[in-house]
């Protein structure tokens, strides 16, 4: 699904909205935005990568160089958003580049979230049940994934949401979802055990 096209100025604003101050080299930012098709989803992922590098002490130019090198490594090139094949390839490679910045366990947890239905707000309690973590650890990890632009965390409602395109990619990378479904909806619950009613899961993929 395509979203409304953004202007060059809006694209730069999205790339820098997480930074304390925008870089002086706007041309480099424009080039990065064009490389990402000026698509908000990919711009948001790149913005998180820029911010993370700068929080670790990198300069504006150094962070930009790093993000471009990551995209080079994944083979992300400028693409036509109107072309479904090029668009899908760019999404897969850009998301993969973002996931590369996470620890292995964080990547695994991100993939696990793909069992939930698309375009749905998921309660933090459901996420805790899926991950089998306590309140504190689950929220800490959710905030980490929110910072990496893998999901959107609404602290007021205690829910998360994943962009449908991003979720489709995560689901394509997930192995057998059956064990994850079983964590939320046991096939044969023990006598007296109440099955959760607040959790929905996406139907399994047919291979």
CSV table of N, CA, C and O in Angstrom, one decimal, residues 10-140:
chain,number,residue,atom,x,y,z
A,10,UNK,N,9.8,17.6,3.6
A,10,UNK,CA,9.2,16.7,4.5
A,10,UNK,C,10.0,15.4,4.8
A,10,UNK,O,10.1,15.0,5.9
A,11,UNK,N,10.7,14.9,3.7
A,11,UNK,CA,11.5,13.8,3.9
A,11,UNK,C,12.7,14.1,4.8
A,11,UNK,O,13.1,13.3,5.6
A,12,UNK,N,13.3,15.2,4.6
A,12,UNK,CA,14.4,15.6,5.4
A,12,UNK,C,14.0,15.8,6.9
A,12,UNK,O,14.7,15.4,7.8
A,13,UNK,N,12.8,16.4,7.0
A,13,UNK,CA,12.3,16.6,8.4
A,13,UNK,C,12.1,15.2,9.1
A,13,UNK,O,12.4,15.1,10.3
A,14,UNK,N,11.6,14.2,8.3
A,14,UNK,CA,11.4,12.9,8.9
A,14,UNK,C,12.7,12.3,9.3
A,14,UNK,O,12.8,11.6,10.3
A,15,UNK,N,13.7,12.5,8.5
A,15,UNK,CA,15.0,11.9,8.7
A,15,UNK,C,15.7,12.5,10.0
A,15,UNK,O,16.5,11.8,10.6
A,16,UNK,N,15.3,13.7,10.3
A,16,UNK,CA,16.0,14.4,11.4
A,16,UNK,C,15.2,14.6,12.6
A,16,UNK,O,15.6,15.3,13.6
A,17,UNK,N,13.9,14.2,12.6
A,17,UNK,CA,13.0,14.5,13.7
A,17,UNK,C,13.5,14.0,15.0
A,17,UNK,O,13.1,14.5,16.1
A,18,UNK,N,14.3,12.9,15.0
A,18,UNK,CA,14.8,12.4,16.3
A,18,UNK,C,16.1,12.9,16.7
A,18,UNK,O,16.7,12.6,17.8
A,19,UNK,N,16.7,13.8,15.9
A,19,UNK,CA,18.0,14.4,16.2
A,19,UNK,C,17.9,15.7,17.0
A,19,UNK,O,16.9,16.5,16.8
A,20,UNK,N,18.8,16.0,17.8
A,20,UNK,CA,18.8,17.2,18.6
A,20,UNK,C,18.9,18.5,17.7
A,20,UNK,O,18.3,19.5,17.9
A,21,UNK,N,19.7,18.3,16.6
A,21,UNK,CA,19.8,19.4,15.6
A,21,UNK,C,20.1,18.8,14.3
A,21,UNK,O,20.8,17.7,14.2
A,22,UNK,N,19.5,19.3,13.2
A,22,UNK,CA,19.7,18.7,11.9
A,22,UNK,C,21.2,18.9,11.4
A,22,UNK,O,21.8,19.9,11.7
A,23,UNK,N,21.7,18.0,10.6
A,23,UNK,CA,23.0,18.1,10.0
A,23,UNK,C,23.1,19.3,9.1
A,23,UNK,O,22.0,19.8,8.5
A,24,UNK,N,24.2,19.9,8.9
A,24,UNK,CA,24.4,21.0,8.0
A,24,UNK,C,24.3,20.6,6.6
A,24,UNK,O,23.9,21.4,5.7
A,25,UNK,N,24.7,19.4,6.3
A,25,UNK,CA,24.8,18.9,4.9
A,25,UNK,C,23.4,18.4,4.5
A,25,UNK,O,23.1,17.2,4.6
A,26,UNK,N,22.5,19.3,4.0
A,26,UNK,CA,21.2,18.8,3.6
A,26,UNK,C,21.2,18.0,2.3
A,26,UNK,O,20.3,17.2,2.1
A,27,UNK,N,22.2,18.3,1.5
A,27,UNK,CA,22.3,17.5,0.2
A,27,UNK,C,22.4,16.0,0.5
A,27,UNK,O,21.9,15.2,-0.2
A,28,UNK,N,23.3,15.7,1.5
A,28,UNK,CA,23.5,14.3,1.9
A,28,UNK,C,22.2,13.7,2.4
A,28,UNK,O,21.9,12.5,2.1
A,29,UNK,N,21.4,14.5,3.1
A,29,UNK,CA,20.1,14.0,3.6
A,29,UNK,C,19.1,13.8,2.4
A,29,UNK,O,18.4,12.8,2.4
A,30,UNK,N,19.1,14.7,1.5
A,30,UNK,CA,18.2,14.6,0.3
A,30,UNK,C,18.6,13.3,-0.4
A,30,UNK,O,17.7,12.6,-0.9
A,31,UNK,N,19.9,13.1,-0.6
A,31,UNK,CA,20.3,11.9,-1.3
A,31,UNK,C,19.8,10.6,-0.6
A,31,UNK,O,19.4,9.6,-1.3
A,32,UNK,N,19.9,10.6,0.7
A,32,UNK,CA,19.5,9.4,1.5
A,32,UNK,C,18.0,9.3,1.3
A,32,UNK,O,17.5,8.1,1.2
A,33,UNK,N,17.2,10.4,1.4
A,33,UNK,CA,15.8,10.3,1.3
A,33,UNK,C,15.4,9.8,-0.1
A,33,UNK,O,14.5,8.9,-0.2
A,34,UNK,N,16.1,10.2,-1.1
A,34,UNK,CA,15.8,9.7,-2.5
A,34,UNK,C,16.1,8.2,-2.6
A,34,UNK,O,15.4,7.5,-3.3
A,35,UNK,N,17.2,7.9,-2.0
A,35,UNK,CA,17.6,6.5,-2.0
A,35,UNK,C,16.5,5.6,-1.4
A,35,UNK,O,16.3,4.4,-1.8
A,36,UNK,N,15.8,6.1,-0.4
A,36,UNK,CA,14.7,5.4,0.3
A,36,UNK,C,13.4,5.6,-0.3
A,36,UNK,O,12.4,5.3,0.3
A,37,UNK,N,13.4,6.2,-1.5
A,37,UNK,CA,12.1,6.5,-2.2
A,37,UNK,C,11.2,7.5,-1.5
A,37,UNK,O,10.0,7.6,-1.8
A,38,UNK,N,11.8,8.3,-0.6
A,38,UNK,CA,11.0,9.3,0.2
A,38,UNK,C,9.8,8.6,0.8
A,38,UNK,O,8.7,9.2,0.8
A,39,UNK,N,9.9,7.4,1.2
A,39,UNK,CA,8.8,6.6,1.8
A,39,UNK,C,8.9,6.7,3.3
A,39,UNK,O,9.9,6.4,3.9
A,40,UNK,N,7.8,7.2,4.0
A,40,UNK,CA,7.9,7.4,5.4
A,40,UNK,C,8.3,6.3,6.2
A,40,UNK,O,9.1,6.4,7.2
A,41,UNK,N,7.9,5.0,5.9
A,41,UNK,CA,8.3,3.9,6.7
A,41,UNK,C,9.8,3.7,6.7
A,41,UNK,O,10.4,3.5,7.7
A,42,UNK,N,10.4,3.8,5.5
A,42,UNK,CA,11.9,3.6,5.4
A,42,UNK,C,12.6,4.8,6.0
A,42,UNK,O,13.7,4.6,6.6
A,43,UNK,N,12.1,6.0,5.8
A,43,UNK,CA,12.7,7.2,6.4
A,43,UNK,C,12.7,7.1,7.9
A,43,UNK,O,13.7,7.5,8.6
A,44,UNK,N,11.7,6.6,8.5
A,44,UNK,CA,11.6,6.4,9.9
A,44,UNK,C,12.6,5.4,10.4
A,44,UNK,O,13.3,5.7,11.5
A,45,UNK,N,12.8,4.3,9.7
A,45,UNK,CA,13.8,3.4,10.1
A,45,UNK,C,15.2,4.0,10.0
A,45,UNK,O,16.0,3.8,10.9
A,46,UNK,N,15.5,4.7,9.0
A,46,UNK,CA,16.8,5.4,8.8
A,46,UNK,C,17.0,6.4,9.9
A,46,UNK,O,18.1,6.6,10.4
A,47,UNK,N,16.0,7.2,10.2
A,47,UNK,CA,16.1,8.2,11.3
A,47,UNK,C,16.5,7.6,12.6
A,47,UNK,O,17.3,8.1,13.4
A,48,UNK,N,15.9,6.4,12.9
A,48,UNK,CA,16.3,5.7,14.1
A,48,UNK,C,17.8,5.3,14.1
A,48,UNK,O,18.5,5.3,15.1
A,49,UNK,N,18.2,4.9,13.0
A,49,UNK,CA,19.6,4.5,12.8
A,49,UNK,C,20.5,5.7,13.0
A,49,UNK,O,21.6,5.6,13.7
A,50,UNK,N,20.2,6.8,12.4
A,50,UNK,CA,21.0,8.0,12.6
A,50,UNK,C,21.0,8.4,14.1
A,50,UNK,O,22.1,8.8,14.6
A,51,UNK,N,19.9,8.4,14.7
A,51,UNK,CA,19.8,8.8,16.1
A,51,UNK,C,20.7,7.9,17.0
A,51,UNK,O,21.4,8.4,17.9
A,52,UNK,N,20.6,6.6,16.8
A,52,UNK,CA,21.3,5.7,17.6
A,52,UNK,C,22.8,5.9,17.4
A,52,UNK,O,23.6,5.8,18.4
A,53,UNK,N,23.3,6.1,16.2
A,53,UNK,CA,24.7,6.4,16.0
A,53,UNK,C,25.2,7.6,16.7
A,53,UNK,O,26.2,7.7,17.4
A,54,UNK,N,24.4,8.7,16.7
A,54,UNK,CA,24.7,9.9,17.3
A,54,UNK,C,24.7,9.8,18.8
A,54,UNK,O,25.5,10.5,19.5
A,55,UNK,N,23.8,9.0,19.3
A,55,UNK,CA,23.7,8.8,20.8
A,55,UNK,C,25.0,8.1,21.3
A,55,UNK,O,25.3,8.2,22.5
A,56,UNK,N,25.6,7.4,20.4
A,56,UNK,CA,26.8,6.7,20.7
A,56,UNK,C,28.1,7.6,20.5
A,56,UNK,O,29.2,7.1,20.7
A,57,UNK,N,27.9,8.8,20.1
A,57,UNK,CA,29.0,9.8,20.0
A,57,UNK,C,29.4,10.1,18.6
A,57,UNK,O,30.4,10.8,18.4
A,58,UNK,N,28.7,9.5,17.6
A,58,UNK,CA,29.1,9.8,16.2
A,58,UNK,C,28.7,11.2,15.8
A,58,UNK,O,27.8,11.8,16.4
A,59,UNK,N,29.4,11.7,14.8
A,59,UNK,CA,29.0,13.0,14.2
A,59,UNK,C,27.9,12.9,13.3
A,59,UNK,O,27.5,11.8,12.9
A,60,UNK,N,27.3,14.1,12.8
A,60,UNK,CA,26.2,14.0,11.8
A,60,UNK,C,26.7,13.3,10.5
A,60,UNK,O,26.1,12.4,10.0
A,61,UNK,N,27.9,13.7,10.1
A,61,UNK,CA,28.4,13.2,8.8
A,61,UNK,C,28.8,11.7,9.0
A,61,UNK,O,28.6,10.9,8.1
A,62,UNK,N,29.3,11.4,10.2
A,62,UNK,CA,29.7,10.0,10.4
A,62,UNK,C,28.5,9.1,10.5
A,62,UNK,O,28.5,8.0,10.0
A,63,UNK,N,27.4,9.6,11.1
A,63,UNK,CA,26.2,8.8,11.2
A,63,UNK,C,25.6,8.6,9.8
A,63,UNK,O,25.1,7.5,9.5
A,64,UNK,N,25.6,9.6,9.0
A,64,UNK,CA,25.0,9.5,7.6
A,64,UNK,C,25.9,8.5,6.8
A,64,UNK,O,25.3,7.7,6.1
A,65,UNK,N,27.2,8.6,7.0
A,65,UNK,CA,28.0,7.7,6.3
A,65,UNK,C,27.8,6.2,6.7
A,65,UNK,O,27.7,5.3,5.8
A,66,UNK,N,27.6,6.1,8.0
A,66,UNK,CA,27.3,4.7,8.5
A,66,UNK,C,26.0,4.1,7.9
A,66,UNK,O,26.0,3.0,7.5
A,67,UNK,N,25.0,4.9,8.0
A,67,UNK,CA,23.7,4.4,7.5
A,67,UNK,C,23.8,4.1,6.0
A,67,UNK,O,23.3,3.1,5.6
A,68,UNK,N,24.5,4.9,5.2
A,68,UNK,CA,24.6,4.6,3.8
A,68,UNK,C,25.5,3.3,3.6
A,68,UNK,O,25.2,2.5,2.7
A,69,UNK,N,26.5,3.1,4.4
A,69,UNK,CA,27.3,1.9,4.3
A,69,UNK,C,26.4,0.7,4.7
A,69,UNK,O,26.6,-0.4,4.0
A,70,UNK,N,25.6,0.8,5.7
A,70,UNK,CA,24.7,-0.3,6.0
A,70,UNK,C,23.7,-0.6,4.9
A,70,UNK,O,23.5,-1.8,4.5
A,71,UNK,N,23.2,0.4,4.2
A,71,UNK,CA,22.3,0.2,3.1
A,71,UNK,C,23.1,-0.4,1.9
A,71,UNK,O,22.6,-1.2,1.1
A,72,UNK,N,24.4,0.1,1.7
A,72,UNK,CA,25.2,-0.5,0.7
A,72,UNK,C,25.4,-2.0,0.9
A,72,UNK,O,25.3,-2.8,-0.1
A,73,UNK,N,25.7,-2.3,2.1
A,73,UNK,CA,25.9,-3.8,2.4
A,73,UNK,C,24.7,-4.6,2.1
A,73,UNK,O,24.8,-5.8,1.7
A,74,UNK,N,23.5,-4.0,2.3
A,74,UNK,CA,22.3,-4.8,2.1
A,74,UNK,C,21.8,-4.6,0.6
A,74,UNK,O,20.9,-5.3,0.2
A,75,UNK,N,22.5,-3.8,-0.2
A,75,UNK,CA,22.2,-3.6,-1.6
A,75,UNK,C,21.0,-2.8,-1.8
A,75,UNK,O,20.3,-3.0,-2.8
A,76,UNK,N,20.7,-1.8,-0.9
A,76,UNK,CA,19.6,-0.9,-1.1
A,76,UNK,C,20.0,0.2,-2.1
A,76,UNK,O,20.9,0.9,-1.9
A,77,UNK,N,19.2,0.3,-3.2
A,77,UNK,CA,19.5,1.3,-4.2
A,77,UNK,C,18.2,2.1,-4.4
A,77,UNK,O,17.1,1.7,-3.9
A,78,UNK,N,18.3,3.3,-5.0
A,78,UNK,CA,17.1,4.1,-5.3
A,78,UNK,C,16.1,3.3,-6.1
A,78,UNK,O,16.5,2.5,-6.9
A,79,UNK,N,14.8,3.4,-5.7
A,79,UNK,CA,13.8,2.6,-6.4
A,79,UNK,C,12.6,3.4,-6.7
A,79,UNK,O,12.4,4.5,-6.2
A,80,UNK,N,11.7,2.8,-7.5
A,80,UNK,CA,10.5,3.3,-7.9
A,80,UNK,C,9.4,2.8,-7.0
A,80,UNK,O,9.1,1.6,-7.0
A,81,UNK,N,8.8,3.7,-6.2
A,81,UNK,CA,7.8,3.2,-5.2
A,81,UNK,C,6.5,2.6,-5.9
A,81,UNK,O,5.8,1.9,-5.4
A,82,UNK,N,6.3,3.0,-7.2
A,82,UNK,CA,5.2,2.5,-7.9
A,82,UNK,C,5.4,1.1,-8.5
A,82,UNK,O,4.4,0.5,-8.9
A,83,UNK,N,6.6,0.7,-8.4
A,83,UNK,CA,6.9,-0.7,-8.8
A,83,UNK,C,6.9,-1.6,-7.6
A,83,UNK,O,7.8,-1.6,-6.8
A,84,UNK,N,5.9,-2.5,-7.6
A,84,UNK,CA,5.8,-3.4,-6.4
A,84,UNK,C,7.0,-4.2,-6.1
A,84,UNK,O,7.4,-4.4,-4.9
A,85,UNK,N,7.6,-4.7,-7.1
A,85,UNK,CA,8.8,-5.6,-7.0
A,85,UNK,C,10.0,-4.8,-6.4
A,85,UNK,O,10.6,-5.2,-5.4
A,86,UNK,N,10.3,-3.6,-6.9
A,86,UNK,CA,11.3,-2.8,-6.4
A,86,UNK,C,11.0,-2.3,-5.0
A,86,UNK,O,11.9,-2.3,-4.1
A,87,UNK,N,9.8,-2.0,-4.8
A,87,UNK,CA,9.3,-1.5,-3.4
A,87,UNK,C,9.5,-2.6,-2.4
A,87,UNK,O,10.1,-2.3,-1.3
A,88,UNK,N,9.1,-3.8,-2.7
A,88,UNK,CA,9.2,-4.9,-1.8
A,88,UNK,C,10.6,-5.2,-1.5
A,88,UNK,O,11.0,-5.5,-0.3
A,89,UNK,N,11.5,-5.2,-2.5
A,89,UNK,CA,12.9,-5.5,-2.3
A,89,UNK,C,13.5,-4.4,-1.4
A,89,UNK,O,14.3,-4.7,-0.5
A,90,UNK,N,13.2,-3.2,-1.6
A,90,UNK,CA,13.8,-2.1,-0.8
A,90,UNK,C,13.3,-2.2,0.6
A,90,UNK,O,14.1,-2.0,1.6
A,91,UNK,N,12.1,-2.5,0.9
A,91,UNK,CA,11.6,-2.7,2.2
A,91,UNK,C,12.3,-3.8,2.9
A,91,UNK,O,12.8,-3.6,4.1
A,92,UNK,N,12.4,-4.9,2.3
A,92,UNK,CA,13.1,-6.1,2.9
A,92,UNK,C,14.5,-5.8,3.3
A,92,UNK,O,14.9,-6.1,4.4
A,93,UNK,N,15.2,-5.1,2.4
A,93,UNK,CA,16.6,-4.8,2.7
A,93,UNK,C,16.8,-3.7,3.7
A,93,UNK,O,17.7,-3.8,4.5
A,94,UNK,N,15.9,-2.7,3.7
A,94,UNK,CA,16.1,-1.7,4.7
A,94,UNK,C,15.7,-2.2,6.1
A,94,UNK,O,16.3,-1.8,7.1
A,95,UNK,N,14.6,-3.0,6.2
A,95,UNK,CA,14.2,-3.5,7.5
A,95,UNK,C,15.3,-4.5,8.0
A,95,UNK,O,15.6,-4.4,9.2
A,96,UNK,N,15.9,-5.3,7.1
A,96,UNK,CA,17.0,-6.2,7.5
A,96,UNK,C,18.1,-5.4,8.0
A,96,UNK,O,18.8,-5.8,9.0
A,97,UNK,N,18.4,-4.2,7.4
A,97,UNK,CA,19.5,-3.4,7.9
A,97,UNK,C,19.2,-2.9,9.3
A,97,UNK,O,20.1,-2.8,10.1
A,98,UNK,N,18.0,-2.5,9.5
A,98,UNK,CA,17.6,-2.0,10.9
A,98,UNK,C,17.7,-3.1,11.9
A,98,UNK,O,18.2,-2.9,13.0
A,99,UNK,N,17.2,-4.3,11.5
A,99,UNK,CA,17.3,-5.4,12.5
A,99,UNK,C,18.7,-5.8,12.8
A,99,UNK,O,19.0,-6.3,13.9
A,100,UNK,N,19.6,-5.6,11.9
A,100,UNK,CA,21.0,-5.9,12.1
A,100,UNK,C,21.6,-5.1,13.3
A,100,UNK,O,22.6,-5.5,13.9
A,101,UNK,N,21.0,-4.0,13.6
A,101,UNK,CA,21.5,-3.1,14.7
A,101,UNK,C,21.0,-3.6,16.1
A,101,UNK,O,21.5,-3.2,17.1
A,102,UNK,N,20.1,-4.6,16.0
A,102,UNK,CA,19.6,-5.1,17.3
A,102,UNK,C,20.4,-6.3,17.7
A,102,UNK,O,21.0,-7.0,16.9
A,103,UNK,N,20.3,-6.6,19.0
A,103,UNK,CA,21.0,-7.8,19.5
A,103,UNK,C,20.2,-9.0,19.0
A,103,UNK,O,19.0,-8.9,18.7
A,104,UNK,N,20.8,-10.2,19.0
A,104,UNK,CA,20.1,-11.4,18.4
A,104,UNK,C,18.8,-11.7,19.1
A,104,UNK,O,17.8,-12.0,18.5
A,105,UNK,N,18.8,-11.6,20.5
A,105,UNK,CA,17.5,-11.9,21.2
A,105,UNK,C,16.5,-10.8,20.9
A,105,UNK,O,15.3,-11.2,20.8
A,106,UNK,N,16.9,-9.6,20.7
A,106,UNK,CA,15.9,-8.5,20.3
A,106,UNK,C,15.3,-8.8,18.9
A,106,UNK,O,14.1,-8.6,18.7
A,107,UNK,N,16.1,-9.3,18.0
A,107,UNK,CA,15.6,-9.6,16.7
A,107,UNK,C,14.6,-10.7,16.7
A,107,UNK,O,13.6,-10.7,16.1
A,108,UNK,N,14.9,-11.7,17.6
A,108,UNK,CA,14.0,-12.8,17.7
A,108,UNK,C,12.7,-12.4,18.3
A,108,UNK,O,11.6,-12.8,17.8
A,109,UNK,N,12.7,-11.5,19.3
A,109,UNK,CA,11.5,-11.0,19.9
A,109,UNK,C,10.7,-10.2,18.8
A,109,UNK,O,9.4,-10.3,18.8
A,110,UNK,N,11.4,-9.4,18.0
A,110,UNK,CA,10.7,-8.6,17.0
A,110,UNK,C,10.0,-9.5,16.0
A,110,UNK,O,8.8,-9.3,15.7
A,111,UNK,N,10.6,-10.6,15.6
A,111,UNK,CA,10.0,-11.5,14.6
A,111,UNK,C,8.8,-12.2,15.3
A,111,UNK,O,7.7,-12.4,14.6
A,112,UNK,N,8.8,-12.5,16.6
A,112,UNK,CA,7.7,-13.1,17.2
A,112,UNK,C,6.5,-12.3,17.2
A,112,UNK,O,5.3,-12.8,17.2
A,113,UNK,N,6.6,-11.0,17.2
A,113,UNK,CA,5.5,-10.1,17.2
A,113,UNK,C,4.6,-10.2,16.0
A,113,UNK,O,3.5,-9.8,15.9
A,114,UNK,N,5.2,-10.8,14.9
A,114,UNK,CA,4.5,-10.9,13.7
A,114,UNK,C,3.3,-11.8,13.7
A,114,UNK,O,2.5,-11.9,12.8
A,115,UNK,N,3.1,-12.6,14.8
A,115,UNK,CA,2.0,-13.5,14.8
A,115,UNK,C,0.7,-12.8,15.1
A,115,UNK,O,-0.4,-13.4,15.0
A,116,UNK,N,0.8,-11.6,15.6
A,116,UNK,CA,-0.4,-10.8,15.9
A,116,UNK,C,-1.0,-10.3,14.6
A,116,UNK,O,-0.3,-10.1,13.6
A,117,UNK,N,-2.3,-10.0,14.6
A,117,UNK,CA,-3.0,-9.5,13.3
A,117,UNK,C,-2.4,-8.1,12.9
A,117,UNK,O,-2.0,-7.4,13.8
A,118,UNK,N,-2.5,-7.9,11.6
A,118,UNK,CA,-2.0,-6.6,11.1
A,118,UNK,C,-3.1,-5.5,11.4
A,118,UNK,O,-4.2,-5.8,11.7
A,119,UNK,N,-2.6,-4.2,11.4
A,119,UNK,CA,-3.4,-3.1,11.7
A,119,UNK,C,-4.2,-3.2,12.9
A,119,UNK,O,-5.4,-2.8,13.0
A,120,UNK,N,-3.6,-3.7,14.0
A,120,UNK,CA,-4.3,-3.9,15.3
A,120,UNK,C,-3.4,-3.4,16.4
A,120,UNK,O,-2.2,-3.6,16.4
A,121,UNK,N,-4.0,-2.7,17.3
A,121,UNK,CA,-3.3,-2.3,18.6
A,121,UNK,C,-3.2,-3.6,19.5
A,121,UNK,O,-4.2,-4.2,19.8
A,122,UNK,N,-2.0,-3.9,19.9
A,122,UNK,CA,-1.8,-5.1,20.7
A,122,UNK,C,-1.5,-4.6,22.1
A,122,UNK,O,-0.6,-3.8,22.3
A,123,UNK,N,-2.2,-5.2,23.1
A,123,UNK,CA,-1.9,-4.8,24.5
A,123,UNK,C,-0.6,-5.3,25.0
A,123,UNK,O,-0.1,-6.3,24.5
A,124,UNK,N,0.0,-4.5,25.9
A,124,UNK,CA,1.3,-4.9,26.4
A,124,UNK,C,1.2,-6.2,27.2
A,124,UNK,O,2.1,-7.0,27.2
A,125,UNK,N,0.0,-6.5,27.8
A,125,UNK,CA,-0.2,-7.8,28.5
A,125,UNK,C,-0.1,-8.9,27.5
A,125,UNK,O,0.4,-10.0,27.9
A,126,UNK,N,-0.6,-8.8,26.3
A,126,UNK,CA,-0.5,-9.8,25.3
A,126,UNK,C,1.0,-10.0,24.9
A,126,UNK,O,1.4,-11.2,24.7
A,127,UNK,N,1.7,-8.9,24.7
A,127,UNK,CA,3.1,-9.0,24.4
A,127,UNK,C,3.9,-9.7,25.5
A,127,UNK,O,4.7,-10.6,25.2
A,128,UNK,N,3.6,-9.4,26.7
A,128,UNK,CA,4.2,-10.0,27.9
A,128,UNK,C,4.0,-11.6,27.8
A,128,UNK,O,4.9,-12.4,28.1
A,129,UNK,N,2.7,-11.9,27.5
A,129,UNK,CA,2.4,-13.4,27.5
A,129,UNK,C,3.2,-14.1,26.4
A,129,UNK,O,3.6,-15.2,26.5
A,130,UNK,N,3.3,-13.4,25.2
A,130,UNK,CA,4.0,-14.0,24.1
A,130,UNK,C,5.5,-14.2,24.4
A,130,UNK,O,6.1,-15.2,24.2
A,131,UNK,N,6.1,-13.1,25.0
A,131,UNK,CA,7.5,-13.2,25.3
A,131,UNK,C,7.8,-13.9,26.6
A,131,UNK,O,9.0,-14.2,26.8
A,132,UNK,N,6.8,-14.1,27.4
A,132,UNK,CA,7.0,-14.8,28.7
A,132,UNK,C,8.0,-14.0,29.5
A,132,UNK,O,8.9,-14.6,30.1
A,133,UNK,N,7.8,-12.7,29.6
A,133,UNK,CA,8.6,-11.8,30.4
A,133,UNK,C,7.8,-11.1,31.4
A,133,UNK,O,6.6,-11.0,31.3
A,134,UNK,N,8.4,-10.6,32.5
A,134,UNK,CA,7.7,-9.8,33.5
A,134,UNK,C,7.4,-8.4,32.9
A,134,UNK,O,7.9,-8.0,31.8
A,135,UNK,N,6.6,-7.7,33.7
A,135,UNK,CA,6.2,-6.3,33.2
A,135,UNK,C,7.3,-5.4,32.9
A,135,UNK,O,7.3,-4.8,31.8
A,136,UNK,N,8.4,-5.4,33.7
A,136,UNK,CA,9.5,-4.5,33.5
A,136,UNK,C,10.3,-4.8,32.3
A,136,UNK,O,10.5,-4.0,31.4
A,137,UNK,N,10.7,-6.1,32.2
A,137,UNK,CA,11.5,-6.5,31.0
A,137,UNK,C,10.8,-6.4,29.7
A,137,UNK,O,11.4,-6.0,28.7
A,138,UNK,N,9.5,-6.7,29.7
A,138,UNK,CA,8.7,-6.6,28.5
A,138,UNK,C,8.6,-5.1,28.0
A,138,UNK,O,8.8,-4.8,26.9
A,139,UNK,N,8.3,-4.2,29.0
A,139,UNK,CA,8.2,-2.8,28.6
A,139,UNK,C,9.6,-2.3,28.2
A,139,UNK,O,9.7,-1.4,27.2
A,140,UNK,N,10.7,-2.7,28.8
A,140,UNK,CA,12.0,-2.2,28.4
A,140,UNK,C,12.3,-2.7,27.0
A,140,UNK,O,12.8,-1.9,26.2
